[in-house]
Amino acid sequence: MTEKKTKVYLETSFISYMVGKDTSNVKIASEQAWTRKWWEEIAPTCDVFVSNFVLEEAKDGNAEFVTKRIDFIKNIPFLDYDTEKVATLAEKLLGDEAFPPNAAIDANHVATASVCGMDYLLTWNCKHIANPIRLPKTQEIIRKLGYPCPQILKPSTYFEYMGLEG
C-alpha cells in the first residue's frame, strides 16, 4: 500500500521568495533561505500545487521577476476546483471579516486550498493569510461551511510544526 503524500498549496509569496534576487535585508534573506530549504528538502516528498490565483499575482510587478515566477510555476500542477464553491467560501471569509475587503485574492488562496482539501498552505503573507489574530476566525468559517482547513504556515514554521531540524 502506498503512503498518501501530503498535499501542499504554495501561495504566491512562496514563489516570489523562491525566485527573488538575493538581498542584504536580513529578514527577507532568511525567509528566502527557509523557502529554498523547504523546496529542496520537503517538496519532493509532497504533492505540491498552485492555482490560477497564484498565476494572476505572479504576473504583477517587475518584468524580469514576472518571467522567473511564471517559469517556476509552470512545472507545478494547477488545482482543478469548483469556481463557485471557491467564490462562495472566499466571499464568506471576506463578509465575516476573516479577511479585510482589500484582501480578496488572499481569501481566494485560502478558499482554494480548503475546497481542494489541501493539508497545508505555505505563505509568507502574515498580514492576511498566516495572521495569528485572524486565523481562528478563518478556521471557524471554513469548518462551518464543511471544508477541511489546511494548516496555514510559513515555510520556516513548517519545519518546526513537523518536528524537523531547521
Short mmCIF file of C-alpha atoms in Angstrom, two decimals:
data_model
loop_
_atom_site.label_atom_id
_atom_site.label_comp_id
_atom_site.label_asym_id
_atom_site.label_seq_id
_atom_site.Cartn_x
_atom_site.Cartn_y
_atom_site.Cartn_z
CA MET A 1 0.00 0.00 0.00
CA THR A 2 1.42 3.38 -1.00
CA GLU A 3 1.55 6.11 1.57
CA LYS A 4 -0.61 9.17 0.89
CA LYS A 5 1.52 12.19 0.08
CA THR A 6 0.98 15.46 1.89
CA LYS A 7 -0.87 17.98 -0.30
CA VAL A 8 0.60 21.48 -0.17
CA TYR A 9 -0.69 24.70 -1.73
CA LEU A 10 2.00 27.27 -2.46
CA GLU A 11 0.74 30.84 -2.19
CA THR A 12 2.37 33.49 -4.38
CA SER A 13 4.73 34.84 -1.71
CA PHE A 14 6.40 31.40 -1.59
CA ILE A 15 7.03 31.58 -5.34
CA SER A 16 8.33 35.15 -5.09
CA TYR A 17 10.83 34.21 -2.38
CA MET A 18 11.98 31.18 -4.38
CA VAL A 19 12.94 33.21 -7.43
CA GLY A 20 13.69 36.55 -5.79
CA LYS A 21 17.06 38.19 -6.05
CA ASP A 22 19.32 37.64 -3.06
CA THR A 23 19.20 40.60 -0.72
CA SER A 24 21.17 42.15 2.12
CA ASN A 25 17.91 42.58 4.07
CA VAL A 26 18.42 40.04 6.87
CA LYS A 27 14.73 39.26 7.36
CA ILE A 28 13.99 38.72 3.66
CA ALA A 29 17.24 36.77 3.15
CA SER A 30 16.25 34.45 5.99
CA GLU A 31 12.78 33.93 4.56
CA GLN A 32 14.26 33.19 1.13
CA ALA A 33 16.63 30.65 2.71
CA TRP A 34 13.76 28.88 4.52
CA THR A 35 11.71 28.86 1.33
CA ARG A 36 14.52 27.34 -0.71
CA LYS A 37 15.29 24.82 2.05
CA TRP A 38 11.64 23.74 2.12
CA TRP A 39 11.61 23.38 -1.66
CA GLU A 40 14.79 21.31 -1.73
CA GLU A 41 14.15 19.11 1.31
CA ILE A 42 10.38 18.80 1.70
CA ALA A 43 8.72 19.47 -1.67
CA PRO A 44 9.98 16.22 -3.24
CA THR A 45 8.05 14.26 -0.60
CA CYS A 46 4.78 16.15 -1.18
CA ASP A 47 2.17 16.77 -3.83
CA VAL A 48 2.63 20.49 -4.41
CA PHE A 49 0.06 22.70 -6.15
CA VAL A 50 -0.68 26.26 -7.19
CA SER A 51 -3.83 27.88 -8.57
CA ASN A 52 -4.89 30.42 -11.14
CA PHE A 53 -4.84 32.98 -8.31
CA VAL A 54 -1.10 32.37 -7.95
CA LEU A 55 -0.63 32.82 -11.68
CA GLU A 56 -2.69 36.03 -11.59
CA GLU A 57 -0.49 37.51 -8.86
CA ALA A 58 2.73 36.18 -10.42
CA LYS A 59 2.03 38.31 -13.49
CA ASP A 60 2.28 41.56 -11.48
CA GLY A 61 5.42 43.59 -11.00
CA ASN A 62 8.91 43.75 -12.46
CA ALA A 63 9.03 42.02 -15.88
CA GLU A 64 12.21 40.06 -15.07
CA PHE A 65 10.67 38.58 -11.95
CA VAL A 66 7.31 38.01 -13.62
CA THR A 67 9.14 35.76 -16.08
CA LYS A 68 11.01 33.99 -13.27
CA ARG A 69 7.82 33.39 -11.27
CA ILE A 70 5.90 32.10 -14.27
CA ASP A 71 8.81 29.86 -15.32
CA PHE A 72 8.93 28.43 -11.80
CA ILE A 73 5.22 27.67 -11.51
CA LYS A 74 4.76 26.24 -14.99
CA ASN A 75 6.12 22.90 -13.73
CA ILE A 76 3.82 22.81 -10.69
CA PRO A 77 0.36 21.29 -11.12
CA PHE A 78 -2.56 23.71 -11.05
CA LEU A 79 -5.51 22.76 -8.88
CA ASP A 80 -8.74 21.96 -10.68
CA TYR A 81 -11.51 23.35 -8.50
CA ASP A 82 -15.17 24.25 -8.43
CA THR A 83 -15.05 28.01 -9.02
CA GLU A 84 -18.48 28.54 -7.49
CA LYS A 85 -17.50 26.81 -4.24
CA VAL A 86 -14.23 28.75 -4.03
CA ALA A 87 -16.01 32.05 -4.74
CA THR A 88 -18.67 31.33 -2.12
CA LEU A 89 -16.12 30.47 0.55
CA ALA A 90 -13.94 33.48 -0.32
CA GLU A 91 -16.97 35.78 -0.11
CA LYS A 92 -17.83 34.33 3.29
CA LEU A 93 -14.25 34.84 4.52
CA LEU A 94 -14.44 38.47 3.37
CA GLY A 95 -18.02 39.06 4.56
CA ASP A 96 -17.40 37.66 8.03
CA GLU A 97 -14.24 39.74 8.36
CA ALA A 98 -11.68 36.95 8.49
CA PHE A 99 -10.08 38.99 5.70
CA PRO A 100 -10.38 42.74 5.09
CA PRO A 101 -12.22 43.88 1.94
CA ASN A 102 -8.94 44.70 0.16
CA ALA A 103 -7.65 41.12 0.54
CA ALA A 104 -9.94 39.29 -1.88
CA ILE A 105 -7.15 37.42 -3.64
CA ASP A 106 -5.78 36.25 -0.28
CA ALA A 107 -9.23 34.96 0.67
CA ASN A 108 -9.31 33.15 -2.67
CA HIS A 109 -5.99 31.42 -1.93
CA VAL A 110 -7.33 30.11 1.38
CA ALA A 111 -10.68 29.17 -0.14
CA THR A 112 -9.00 27.27 -2.96
CA ALA A 113 -6.73 25.35 -0.60
CA SER A 114 -9.73 24.50 1.59
CA VAL A 115 -12.13 23.47 -1.16
CA CYS A 116 -9.39 21.30 -2.71
CA GLY A 117 -8.60 19.58 0.58
CA MET A 118 -5.01 20.69 0.90
CA ASP A 119 -3.16 19.61 4.04
CA TYR A 120 -1.03 22.76 4.14
CA LEU A 121 -0.95 26.24 2.67
CA LEU A 122 2.54 27.76 2.68
CA THR A 123 2.83 31.54 2.65
CA TRP A 124 4.89 34.46 3.85
CA ASN A 125 1.78 36.66 3.85
CA CYS A 126 1.30 37.22 7.57
CA LYS A 127 -0.75 40.38 7.09
CA HIS A 128 -3.83 38.46 5.95
CA ILE A 129 -3.26 34.74 5.38
CA ALA A 130 -0.95 33.47 8.15
CA ASN A 131 -2.08 36.16 10.58
CA PRO A 132 -2.37 34.51 14.01
CA ILE A 133 -5.04 37.01 15.12
CA ARG A 134 -7.28 36.35 12.09
CA LEU A 135 -6.57 32.64 11.74
CA PRO A 136 -9.09 31.33 14.32
CA LYS A 137 -11.90 33.23 12.56
CA THR A 138 -10.72 31.88 9.19
CA GLN A 139 -10.69 28.32 10.52
CA GLU A 140 -14.13 28.71 12.09
CA ILE A 141 -15.71 29.95 8.85
CA ILE A 142 -14.10 27.22 6.75
CA ARG A 143 -15.23 24.46 9.10
CA LYS A 144 -18.78 25.89 9.41
CA LEU A 145 -19.09 25.58 5.64
CA GLY A 146 -17.97 21.94 5.85
CA TYR A 147 -14.48 22.18 4.40
CA PRO A 148 -11.24 20.98 5.92
CA CYS A 149 -8.98 23.85 6.90
CA PRO A 150 -5.39 23.44 5.78
CA GLN A 151 -2.64 24.20 8.23
CA ILE A 152 -1.55 27.69 7.20
CA LEU A 153 2.15 28.07 7.84
CA LYS A 154 5.27 29.94 6.86
CA PRO A 155 7.90 27.60 5.37
CA SER A 156 10.09 28.12 8.45
CA THR A 157 7.22 27.18 10.75
CA TYR A 158 6.57 24.03 8.70
CA PHE A 159 9.91 22.62 9.86
CA GLU A 160 9.06 23.40 13.48
CA TYR A 161 5.48 22.11 13.14
CA MET A 162 6.68 18.81 11.69
CA GLY A 163 9.41 18.45 14.32
CA LEU A 164 12.15 18.71 11.72
CA GLU A 165 15.50 20.26 12.36
CA GLY A 166 15.82 23.70 10.80
#
